[in-house]
Tab-separated table of C-alpha atoms and ligand atoms in Angstrom:
chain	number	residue	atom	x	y	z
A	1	UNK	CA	52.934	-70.425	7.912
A	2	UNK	CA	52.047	-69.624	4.521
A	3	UNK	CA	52.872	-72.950	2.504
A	4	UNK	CA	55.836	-72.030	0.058
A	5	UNK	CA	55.210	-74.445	-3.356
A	6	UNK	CA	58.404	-76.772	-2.510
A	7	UNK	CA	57.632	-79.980	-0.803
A	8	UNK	CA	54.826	-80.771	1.070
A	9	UNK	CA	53.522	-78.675	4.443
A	10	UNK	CA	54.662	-79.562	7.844
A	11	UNK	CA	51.819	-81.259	10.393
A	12	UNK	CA	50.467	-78.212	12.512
A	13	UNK	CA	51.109	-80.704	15.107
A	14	UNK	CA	53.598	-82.767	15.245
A	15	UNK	CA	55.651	-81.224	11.936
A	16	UNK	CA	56.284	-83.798	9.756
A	17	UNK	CA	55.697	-83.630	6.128
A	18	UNK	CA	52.069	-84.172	5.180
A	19	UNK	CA	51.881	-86.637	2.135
A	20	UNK	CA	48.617	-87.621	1.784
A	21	UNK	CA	45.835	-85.889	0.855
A	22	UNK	CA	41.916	-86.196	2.990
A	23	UNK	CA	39.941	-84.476	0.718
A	24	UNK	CA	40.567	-81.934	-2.223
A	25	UNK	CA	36.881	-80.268	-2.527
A	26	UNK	CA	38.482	-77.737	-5.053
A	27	UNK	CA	38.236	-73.662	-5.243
A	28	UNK	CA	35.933	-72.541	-2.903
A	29	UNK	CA	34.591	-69.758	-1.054
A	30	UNK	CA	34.390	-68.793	2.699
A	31	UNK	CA	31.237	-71.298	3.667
A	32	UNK	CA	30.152	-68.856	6.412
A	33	UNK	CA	30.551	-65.370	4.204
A	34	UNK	CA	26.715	-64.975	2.755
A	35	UNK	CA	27.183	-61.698	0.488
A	36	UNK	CA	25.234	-58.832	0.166
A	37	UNK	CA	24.447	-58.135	-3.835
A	38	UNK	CA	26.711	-55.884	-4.167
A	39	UNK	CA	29.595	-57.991	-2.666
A	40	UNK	CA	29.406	-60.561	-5.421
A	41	UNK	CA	32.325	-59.263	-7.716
A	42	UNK	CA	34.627	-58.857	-5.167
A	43	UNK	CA	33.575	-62.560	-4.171
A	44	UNK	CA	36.969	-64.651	-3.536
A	45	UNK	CA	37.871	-68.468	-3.728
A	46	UNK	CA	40.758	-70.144	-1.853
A	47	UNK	CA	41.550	-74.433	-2.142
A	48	UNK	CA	39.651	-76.027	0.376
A	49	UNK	CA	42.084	-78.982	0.623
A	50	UNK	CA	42.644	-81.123	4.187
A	51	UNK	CA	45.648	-83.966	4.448
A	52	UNK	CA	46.626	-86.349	7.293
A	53	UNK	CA	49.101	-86.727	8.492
A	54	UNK	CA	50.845	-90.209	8.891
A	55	UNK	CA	52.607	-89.691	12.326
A	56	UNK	CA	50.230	-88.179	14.841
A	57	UNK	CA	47.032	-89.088	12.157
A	58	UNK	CA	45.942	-85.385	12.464
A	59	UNK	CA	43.571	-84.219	9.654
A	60	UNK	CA	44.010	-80.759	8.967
A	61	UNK	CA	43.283	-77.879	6.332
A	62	UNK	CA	45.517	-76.292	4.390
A	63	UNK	CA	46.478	-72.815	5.239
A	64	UNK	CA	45.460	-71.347	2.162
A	65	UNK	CA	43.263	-67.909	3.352
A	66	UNK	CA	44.786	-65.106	4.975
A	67	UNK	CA	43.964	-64.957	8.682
A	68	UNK	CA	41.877	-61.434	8.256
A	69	UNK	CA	39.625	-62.561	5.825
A	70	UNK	CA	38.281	-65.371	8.087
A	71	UNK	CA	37.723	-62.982	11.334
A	72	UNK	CA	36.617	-60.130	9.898
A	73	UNK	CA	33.117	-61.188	9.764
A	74	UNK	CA	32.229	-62.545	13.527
A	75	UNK	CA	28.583	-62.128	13.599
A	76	UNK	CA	27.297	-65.963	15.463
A	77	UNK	CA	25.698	-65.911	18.819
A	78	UNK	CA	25.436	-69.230	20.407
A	79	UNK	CA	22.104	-67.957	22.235
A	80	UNK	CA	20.673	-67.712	18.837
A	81	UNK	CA	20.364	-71.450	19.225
A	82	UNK	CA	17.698	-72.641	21.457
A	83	UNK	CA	19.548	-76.162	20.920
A	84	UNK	CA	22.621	-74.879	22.449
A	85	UNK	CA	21.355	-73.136	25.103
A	86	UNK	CA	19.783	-76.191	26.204
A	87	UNK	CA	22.544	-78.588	25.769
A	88	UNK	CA	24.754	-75.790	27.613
A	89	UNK	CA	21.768	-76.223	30.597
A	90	UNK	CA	22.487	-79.740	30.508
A	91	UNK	CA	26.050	-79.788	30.451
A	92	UNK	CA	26.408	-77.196	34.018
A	93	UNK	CA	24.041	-79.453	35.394
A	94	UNK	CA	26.051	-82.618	35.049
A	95	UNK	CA	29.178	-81.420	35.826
A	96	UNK	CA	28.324	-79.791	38.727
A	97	UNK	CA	27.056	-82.935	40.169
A	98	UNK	CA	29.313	-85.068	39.106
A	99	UNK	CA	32.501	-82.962	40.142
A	100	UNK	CA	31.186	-81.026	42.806
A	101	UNK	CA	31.346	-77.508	41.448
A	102	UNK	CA	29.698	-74.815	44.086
A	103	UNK	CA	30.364	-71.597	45.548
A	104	UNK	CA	33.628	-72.512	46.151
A	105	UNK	CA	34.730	-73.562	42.866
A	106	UNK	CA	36.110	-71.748	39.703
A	107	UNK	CA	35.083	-72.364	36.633
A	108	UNK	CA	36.718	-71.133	33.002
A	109	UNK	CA	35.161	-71.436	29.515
A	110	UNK	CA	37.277	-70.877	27.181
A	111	UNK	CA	35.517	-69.070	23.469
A	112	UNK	CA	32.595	-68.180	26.138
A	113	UNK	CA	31.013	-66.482	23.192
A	114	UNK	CA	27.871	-64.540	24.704
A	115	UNK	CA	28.086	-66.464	28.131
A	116	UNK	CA	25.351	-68.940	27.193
A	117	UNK	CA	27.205	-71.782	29.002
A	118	UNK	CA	28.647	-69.654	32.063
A	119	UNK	CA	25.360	-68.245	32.959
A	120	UNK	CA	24.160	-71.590	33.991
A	121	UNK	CA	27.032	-71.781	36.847
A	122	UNK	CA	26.211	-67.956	37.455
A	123	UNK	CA	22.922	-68.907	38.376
A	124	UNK	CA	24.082	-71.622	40.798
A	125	UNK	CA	26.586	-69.213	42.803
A	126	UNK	CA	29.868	-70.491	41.074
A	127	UNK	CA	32.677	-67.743	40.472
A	128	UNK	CA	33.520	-68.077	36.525
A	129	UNK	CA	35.680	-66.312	34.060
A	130	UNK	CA	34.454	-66.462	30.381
A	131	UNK	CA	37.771	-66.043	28.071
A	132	UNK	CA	37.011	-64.582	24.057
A	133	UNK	CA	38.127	-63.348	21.697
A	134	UNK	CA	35.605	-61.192	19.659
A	135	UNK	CA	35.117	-57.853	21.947
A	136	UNK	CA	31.622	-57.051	21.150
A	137	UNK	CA	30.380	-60.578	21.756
A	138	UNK	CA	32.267	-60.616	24.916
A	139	UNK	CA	30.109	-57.214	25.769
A	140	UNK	CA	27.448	-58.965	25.503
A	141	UNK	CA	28.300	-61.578	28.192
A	142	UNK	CA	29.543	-58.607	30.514
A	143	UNK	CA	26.095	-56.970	30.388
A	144	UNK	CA	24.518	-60.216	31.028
A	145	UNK	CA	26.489	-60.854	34.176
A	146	UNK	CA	29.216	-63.466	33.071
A	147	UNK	CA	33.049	-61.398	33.769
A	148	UNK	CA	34.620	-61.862	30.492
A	149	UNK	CA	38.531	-61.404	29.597
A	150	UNK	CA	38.830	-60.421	25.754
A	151	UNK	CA	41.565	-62.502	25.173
A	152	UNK	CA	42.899	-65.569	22.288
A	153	UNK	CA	43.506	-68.703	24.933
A	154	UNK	CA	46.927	-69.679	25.338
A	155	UNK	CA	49.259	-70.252	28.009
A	156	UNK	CA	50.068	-66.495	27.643
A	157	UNK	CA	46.714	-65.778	28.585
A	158	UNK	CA	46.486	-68.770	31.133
A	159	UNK	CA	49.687	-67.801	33.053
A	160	UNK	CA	47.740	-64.011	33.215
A	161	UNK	CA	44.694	-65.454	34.749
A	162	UNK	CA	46.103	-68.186	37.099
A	163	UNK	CA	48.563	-65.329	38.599
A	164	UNK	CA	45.278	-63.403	40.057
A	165	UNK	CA	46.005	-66.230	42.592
A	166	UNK	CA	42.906	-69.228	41.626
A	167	UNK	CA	43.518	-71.885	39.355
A	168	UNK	CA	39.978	-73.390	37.874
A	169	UNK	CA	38.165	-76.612	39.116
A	170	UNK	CA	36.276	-76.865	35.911
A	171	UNK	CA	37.618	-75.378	32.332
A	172	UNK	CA	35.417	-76.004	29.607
A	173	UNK	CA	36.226	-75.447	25.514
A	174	UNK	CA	33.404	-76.606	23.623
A	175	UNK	CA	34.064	-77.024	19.180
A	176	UNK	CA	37.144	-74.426	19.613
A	177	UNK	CA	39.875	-77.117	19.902
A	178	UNK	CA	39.141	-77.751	15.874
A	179	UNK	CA	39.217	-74.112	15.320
A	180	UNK	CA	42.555	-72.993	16.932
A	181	UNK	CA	46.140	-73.352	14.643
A	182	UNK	CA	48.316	-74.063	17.334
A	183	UNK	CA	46.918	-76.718	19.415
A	184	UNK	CA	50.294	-77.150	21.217
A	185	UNK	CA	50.234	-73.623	22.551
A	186	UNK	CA	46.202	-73.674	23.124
A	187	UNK	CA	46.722	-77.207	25.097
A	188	UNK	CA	49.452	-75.581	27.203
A	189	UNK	CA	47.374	-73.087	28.648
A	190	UNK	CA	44.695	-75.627	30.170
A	191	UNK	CA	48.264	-77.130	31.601
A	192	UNK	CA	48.623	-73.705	33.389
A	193	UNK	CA	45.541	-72.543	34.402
A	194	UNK	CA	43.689	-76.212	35.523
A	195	UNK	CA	44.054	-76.344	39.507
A	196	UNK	CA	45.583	-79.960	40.723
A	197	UNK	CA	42.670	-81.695	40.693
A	198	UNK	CA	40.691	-79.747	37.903
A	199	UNK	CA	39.078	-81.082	35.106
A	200	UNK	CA	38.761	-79.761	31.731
A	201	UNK	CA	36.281	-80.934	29.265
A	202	UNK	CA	36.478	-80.697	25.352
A	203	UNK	CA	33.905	-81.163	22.888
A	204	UNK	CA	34.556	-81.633	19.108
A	205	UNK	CA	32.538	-83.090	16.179
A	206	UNK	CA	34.222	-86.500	16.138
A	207	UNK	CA	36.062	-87.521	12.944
A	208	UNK	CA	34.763	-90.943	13.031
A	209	UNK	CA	31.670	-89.879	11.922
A	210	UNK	CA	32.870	-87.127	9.159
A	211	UNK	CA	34.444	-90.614	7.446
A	212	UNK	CA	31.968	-93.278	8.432
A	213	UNK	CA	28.686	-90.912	6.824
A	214	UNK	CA	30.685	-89.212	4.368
A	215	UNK	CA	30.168	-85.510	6.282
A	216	UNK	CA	32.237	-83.936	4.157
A	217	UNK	CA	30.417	-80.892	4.241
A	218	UNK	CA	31.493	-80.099	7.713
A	219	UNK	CA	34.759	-79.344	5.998
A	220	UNK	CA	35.312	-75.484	5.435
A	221	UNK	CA	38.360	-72.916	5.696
A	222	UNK	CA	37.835	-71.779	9.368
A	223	UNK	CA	37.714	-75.670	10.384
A	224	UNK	CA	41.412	-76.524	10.757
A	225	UNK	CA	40.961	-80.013	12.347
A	226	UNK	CA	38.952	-82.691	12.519
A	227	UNK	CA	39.684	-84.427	15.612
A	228	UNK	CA	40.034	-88.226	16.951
A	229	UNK	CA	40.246	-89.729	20.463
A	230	UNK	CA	43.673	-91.059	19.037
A	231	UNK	CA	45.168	-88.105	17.911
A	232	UNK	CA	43.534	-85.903	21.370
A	233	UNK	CA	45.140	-87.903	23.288
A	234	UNK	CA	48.456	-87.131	21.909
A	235	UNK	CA	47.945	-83.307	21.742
A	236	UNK	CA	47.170	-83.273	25.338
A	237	UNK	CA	50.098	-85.238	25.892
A	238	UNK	CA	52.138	-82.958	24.690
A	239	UNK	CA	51.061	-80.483	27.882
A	240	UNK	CA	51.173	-83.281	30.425
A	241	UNK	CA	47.493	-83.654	30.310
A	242	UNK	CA	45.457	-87.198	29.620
A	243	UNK	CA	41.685	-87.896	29.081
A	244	UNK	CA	39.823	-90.189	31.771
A	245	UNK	CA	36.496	-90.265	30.511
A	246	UNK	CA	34.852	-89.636	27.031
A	247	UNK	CA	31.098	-89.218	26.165
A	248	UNK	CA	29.461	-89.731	22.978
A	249	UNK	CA	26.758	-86.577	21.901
A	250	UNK	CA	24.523	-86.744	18.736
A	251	UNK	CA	25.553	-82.495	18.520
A	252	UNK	CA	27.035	-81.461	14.683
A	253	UNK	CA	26.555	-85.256	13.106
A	254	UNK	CA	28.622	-87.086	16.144
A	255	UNK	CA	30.601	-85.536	18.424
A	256	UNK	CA	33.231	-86.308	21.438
A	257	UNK	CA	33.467	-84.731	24.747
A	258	UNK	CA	36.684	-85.525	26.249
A	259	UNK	CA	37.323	-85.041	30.250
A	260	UNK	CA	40.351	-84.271	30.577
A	261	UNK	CA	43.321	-83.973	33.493
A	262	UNK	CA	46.656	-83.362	34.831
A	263	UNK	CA	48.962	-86.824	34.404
A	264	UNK	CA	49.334	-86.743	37.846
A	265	UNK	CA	45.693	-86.028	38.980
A	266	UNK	CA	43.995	-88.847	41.033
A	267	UNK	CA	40.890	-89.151	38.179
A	268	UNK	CA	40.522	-93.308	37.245
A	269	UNK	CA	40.388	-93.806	33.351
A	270	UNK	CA	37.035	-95.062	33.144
A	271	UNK	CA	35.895	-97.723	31.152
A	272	UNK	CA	34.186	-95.500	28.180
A	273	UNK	CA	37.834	-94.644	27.269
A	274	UNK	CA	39.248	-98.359	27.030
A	275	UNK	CA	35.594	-98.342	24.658
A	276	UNK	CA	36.533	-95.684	22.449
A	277	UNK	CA	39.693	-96.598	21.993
A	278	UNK	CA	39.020	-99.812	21.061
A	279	UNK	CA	36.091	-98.713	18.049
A	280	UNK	CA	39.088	-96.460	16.504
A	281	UNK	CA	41.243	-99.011	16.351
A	282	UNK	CA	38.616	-101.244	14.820
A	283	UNK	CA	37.513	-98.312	12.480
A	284	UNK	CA	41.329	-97.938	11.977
A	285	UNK	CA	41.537	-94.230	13.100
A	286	UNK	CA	44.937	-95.121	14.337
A	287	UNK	CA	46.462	-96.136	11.092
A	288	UNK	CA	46.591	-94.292	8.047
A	289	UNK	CA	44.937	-96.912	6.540
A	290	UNK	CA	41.553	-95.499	8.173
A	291	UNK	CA	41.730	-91.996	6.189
A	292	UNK	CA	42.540	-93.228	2.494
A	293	UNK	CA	39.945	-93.665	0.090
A	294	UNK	CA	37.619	-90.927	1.460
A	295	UNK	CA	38.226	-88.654	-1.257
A	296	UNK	CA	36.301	-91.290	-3.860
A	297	UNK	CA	33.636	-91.884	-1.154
A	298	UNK	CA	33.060	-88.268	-1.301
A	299	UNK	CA	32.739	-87.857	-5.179
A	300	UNK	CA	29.834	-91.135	-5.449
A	301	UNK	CA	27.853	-88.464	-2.612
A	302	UNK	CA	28.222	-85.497	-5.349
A	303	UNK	CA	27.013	-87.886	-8.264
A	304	UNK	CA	24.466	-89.356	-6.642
A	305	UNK	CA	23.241	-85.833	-5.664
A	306	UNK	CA	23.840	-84.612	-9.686
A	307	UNK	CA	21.942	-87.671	-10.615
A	308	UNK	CA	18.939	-86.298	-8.593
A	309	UNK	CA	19.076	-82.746	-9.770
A	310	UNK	CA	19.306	-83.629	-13.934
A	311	UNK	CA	16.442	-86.455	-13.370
A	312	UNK	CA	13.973	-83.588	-11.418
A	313	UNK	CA	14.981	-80.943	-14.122
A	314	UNK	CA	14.067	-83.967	-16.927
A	315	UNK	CA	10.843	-84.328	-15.616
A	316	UNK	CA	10.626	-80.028	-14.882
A	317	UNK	CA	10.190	-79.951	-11.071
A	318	UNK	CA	11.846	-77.219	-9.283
A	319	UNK	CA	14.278	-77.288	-6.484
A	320	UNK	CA	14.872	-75.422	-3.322
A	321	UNK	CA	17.182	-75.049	-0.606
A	322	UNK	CA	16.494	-75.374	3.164
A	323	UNK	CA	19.270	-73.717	5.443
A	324	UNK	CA	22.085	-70.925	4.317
A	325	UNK	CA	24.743	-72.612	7.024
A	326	UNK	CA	28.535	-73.542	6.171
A	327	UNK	CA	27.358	-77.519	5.245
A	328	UNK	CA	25.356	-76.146	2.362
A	329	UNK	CA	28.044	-73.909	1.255
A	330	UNK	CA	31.015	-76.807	0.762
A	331	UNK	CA	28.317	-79.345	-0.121
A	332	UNK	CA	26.791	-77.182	-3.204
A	333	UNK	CA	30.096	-75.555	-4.262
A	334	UNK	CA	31.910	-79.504	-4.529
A	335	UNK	CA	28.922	-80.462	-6.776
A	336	UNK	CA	28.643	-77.223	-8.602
A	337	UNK	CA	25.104	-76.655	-8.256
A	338	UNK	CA	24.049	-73.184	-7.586
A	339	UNK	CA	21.357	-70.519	-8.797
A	340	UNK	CA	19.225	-70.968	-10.857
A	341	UNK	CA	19.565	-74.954	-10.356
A	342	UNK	CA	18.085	-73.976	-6.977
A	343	UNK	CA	15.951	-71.391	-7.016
A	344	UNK	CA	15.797	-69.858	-3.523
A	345	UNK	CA	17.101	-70.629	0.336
A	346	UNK	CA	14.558	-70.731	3.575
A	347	UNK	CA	16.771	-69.506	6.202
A	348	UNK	CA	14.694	-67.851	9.690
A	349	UNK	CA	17.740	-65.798	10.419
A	350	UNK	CA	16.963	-62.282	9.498
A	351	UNK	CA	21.004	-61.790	9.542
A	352	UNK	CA	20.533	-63.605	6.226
A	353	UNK	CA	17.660	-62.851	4.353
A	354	UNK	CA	18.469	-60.876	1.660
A	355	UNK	CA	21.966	-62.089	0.689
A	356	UNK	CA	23.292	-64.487	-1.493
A	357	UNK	CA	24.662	-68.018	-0.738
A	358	UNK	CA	28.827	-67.890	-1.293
A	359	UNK	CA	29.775	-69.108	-4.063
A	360	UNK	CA	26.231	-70.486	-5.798
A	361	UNK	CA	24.523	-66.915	-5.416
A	362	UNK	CA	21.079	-68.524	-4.529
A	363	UNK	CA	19.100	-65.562	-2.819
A	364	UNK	CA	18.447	-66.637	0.355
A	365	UNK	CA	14.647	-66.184	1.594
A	366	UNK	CA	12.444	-65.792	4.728
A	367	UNK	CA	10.718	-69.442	5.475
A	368	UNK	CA	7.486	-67.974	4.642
A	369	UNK	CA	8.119	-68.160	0.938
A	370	UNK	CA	8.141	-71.420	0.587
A	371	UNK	CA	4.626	-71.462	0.677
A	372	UNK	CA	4.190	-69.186	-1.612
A	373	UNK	CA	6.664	-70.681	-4.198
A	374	UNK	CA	5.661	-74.512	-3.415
A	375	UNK	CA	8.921	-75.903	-4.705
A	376	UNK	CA	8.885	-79.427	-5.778
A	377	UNK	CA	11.769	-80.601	-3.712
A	378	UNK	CA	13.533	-79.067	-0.501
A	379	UNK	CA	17.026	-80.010	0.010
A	380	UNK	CA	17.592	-79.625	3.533
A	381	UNK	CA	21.519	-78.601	3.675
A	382	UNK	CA	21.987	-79.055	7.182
A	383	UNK	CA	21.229	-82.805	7.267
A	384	UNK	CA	21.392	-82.824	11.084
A	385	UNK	CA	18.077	-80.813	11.503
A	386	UNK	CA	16.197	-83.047	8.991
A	387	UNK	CA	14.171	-84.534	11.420
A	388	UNK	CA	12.909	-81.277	13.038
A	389	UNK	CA	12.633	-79.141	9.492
A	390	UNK	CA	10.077	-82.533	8.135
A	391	UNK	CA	8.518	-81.998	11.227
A	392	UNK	CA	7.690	-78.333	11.320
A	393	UNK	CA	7.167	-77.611	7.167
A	394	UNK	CA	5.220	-81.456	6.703
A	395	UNK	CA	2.186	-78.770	5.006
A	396	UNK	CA	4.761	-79.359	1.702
A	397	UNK	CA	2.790	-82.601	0.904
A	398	UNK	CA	0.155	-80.276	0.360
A	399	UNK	CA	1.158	-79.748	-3.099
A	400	UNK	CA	3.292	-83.007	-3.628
A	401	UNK	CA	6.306	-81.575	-2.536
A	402	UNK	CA	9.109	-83.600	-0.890
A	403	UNK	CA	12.473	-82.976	1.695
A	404	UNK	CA	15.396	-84.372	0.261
A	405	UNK	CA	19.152	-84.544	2.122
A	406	UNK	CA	22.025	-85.299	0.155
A	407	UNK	CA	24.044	-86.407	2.581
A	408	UNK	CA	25.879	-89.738	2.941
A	409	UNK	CA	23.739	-90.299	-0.504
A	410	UNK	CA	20.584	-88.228	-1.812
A	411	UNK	CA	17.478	-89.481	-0.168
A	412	UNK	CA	14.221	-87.942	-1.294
A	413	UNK	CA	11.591	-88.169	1.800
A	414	UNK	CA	7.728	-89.663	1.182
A	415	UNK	CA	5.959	-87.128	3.576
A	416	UNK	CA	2.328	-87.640	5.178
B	501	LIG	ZN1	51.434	-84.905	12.654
């Protein structure tokens, strides 16, 4: 699928030619790749470019990175997260209750990473099958207690599974739908696998949000899509699926979780859907008319932000980072603003401390330092944790110091 020069790509989707560009943030590195010292030579930049397309309204990246150099490096544990092992806690909970999942039932979740999610249902009796990818992740899940198939979804996969002789009451893919190339094949295998009545459930950072608060630093290289109600519904079309029901969640900036079924199931369409439908049409998500004109709200975020960093070097204060995730990658790289503009990164994961940030090379830190170096400003680079990091580091106003995000303008906090 490597793009040949001549002509414009096809949609991943629906394959028509894609002639308009989202958002050209430029030569960038792998947002997720931190590098060791000794890595920074070998250090490589692909265009980060995403276009929509004008028939089925799907944004979607370029294919511009070889497949190997985005996998090689799988190192994320969703457990890691205390948020998402909550929300996970949350999510078995509901569903259960609402679509009577028991003993009886069989659930699925598909990119089951360390079996953070399944454990829940473990814990309440319910047969499950976790389905990834990445072996020693799945090993982990395994020892844990939650049977894992090491396996890409698909309906390859899903025809494997469903010939064991169960088909799944409950099949859950939380943010994987925006990760996988070929939706059509990916879709297909809920198709197989989902028993008569099942109901599958899909969460994805809603794109809604990316345009309405500017988030363009959710945009990186192993992100191929970013995902509407309008153009979800057509995708699962395509496999003889529809949506019924669709819940807002405040997780990654805004996203959607989709409930999804067989055409011919018995499930109502509920009135949240009619809802949701209705704000994207208002917003225009189902027009191209709704996607134009990001790219210049995107470059007012970077000045703004510029404007900030050249008035705090005028008057000498120093500048630090909080958070060594993917948004502060894209967001820094776009703008150009790396070491020693900022002089170090707080990051708690030890994973990271140690290496360099891709692209800017800021050294990333333990959180402890930031005592010690009493920056004048902390940009927090993961703008949906703001709240929480003002919260638990408010001891900068000891020494004047202030939280600043950047993101859908720069905002510099007042603390105490
Ligand atoms: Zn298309």
């Amino acid at each position: 699928m490597t793009r040949s020069g001549a002509g414009p790509a096809a949609c991943r989707f629906c394959g028509m030619p894609l002639r308009h560009v989202f958002a050209d943030l430029g030569l960038t590195p792998l947002a997720n790749r931190n590098l060791r010292p000794d890595e920074v030579a070998a250090e490589k930049k692909y265009p980060l470019i995403t276009r929509v397309c004008d028939n089925c309204l799907l944004v979607q990246a370029d294919d511009s990175v070889p497949p190997d150099a985005i996998f090689s490096d799988y190192d994320y544990l969703s457990s890691a997260s205390f948020g998402w092992v909550a929300h996970a806690g949350h999510y078995c909970r509901d569903m259960a209750r609402r679509f009577k999942i028991g003993g009886d039932s069989f659930v699925v979740e598909i990119a089951s990473n360390d079996g953070y999610l399944l454990e829940h249902f473990v814990a309440m009796g319910v047969p499950v099958l976790g389905v990834e990818p990445a072996a020693n992740v799945a090993e982990i899940a395994i020892k844990a207690g939650v049977p894992t198939e090491v396996a890409f979804f698909g309906v390859e996969t899903a025809r494997k599974i469903a010939a064991r002789g169960r088909k799944a009451d409950l099949m859950a893919a939380n943010n994987v739908l925006a990760h996988v190339p070929n939706s059509r094949d990916f879709v297909g295998g809920f198709a197989e696998l989902l028993a008569p009545e099942g109901v599958a459930t899909f969460e994805f950072p809603h794109v809604m949000n990316l345009i309405e608060y500017v988030q363009f630093d959710t945009i990186y290289h192993e992100h191929f899509f970013y995902l509407s109600l309008f153009t979800v519904e057509k995708i699962m079309a395509s496999a003889g699926l529809r949506v019924f029901d669709v819940q807002e969640l405040s997780t990654h900036g805004g996203s959607l979780r989709l409930f999804v079924c067989h055409d011919g199931a018995s499930h109502a369409p509920g009135e949240r859907l009619a809802e949701m439908r209705r704000r994207e049409h208002e917003k225009a998500l189902d027009r191209i008319d709704g996607y134009t004109g990001f790219a210049a709200r995107i470059a007012a975020v970077k000045d703004s932000f510029l404007t900030f960093v050249a008035d705090a070097e005028r008057r000498g204060k120093t500048i630090a980072g909080y958070g060594a995730a993917a948004k502060g990658s894209t967001f820094l790289n776009y703008c150009g603003v790396g070491y020693p503009r900022i002089g170090e990164v707080y990051d708690r994961s030890v994973l990271k401390q140690g290496k360099l940030t891709p692209g800017g090379h800021i050294p990333i830190v333990p959180i402890e330092r930031l005592a010690e170096t009493k920056p004048d400003y902390v940009v927090i680079l993961p703008w949906n944790i703001a709240d929480e990091v003002r919260q638990n580091m408010a001891f900068i106003s000891e020494w004047d110091g202030h939280f600043v995000v950047a993101v859908p303008r720069t905002h510099v906090f007042v603390e105490g």
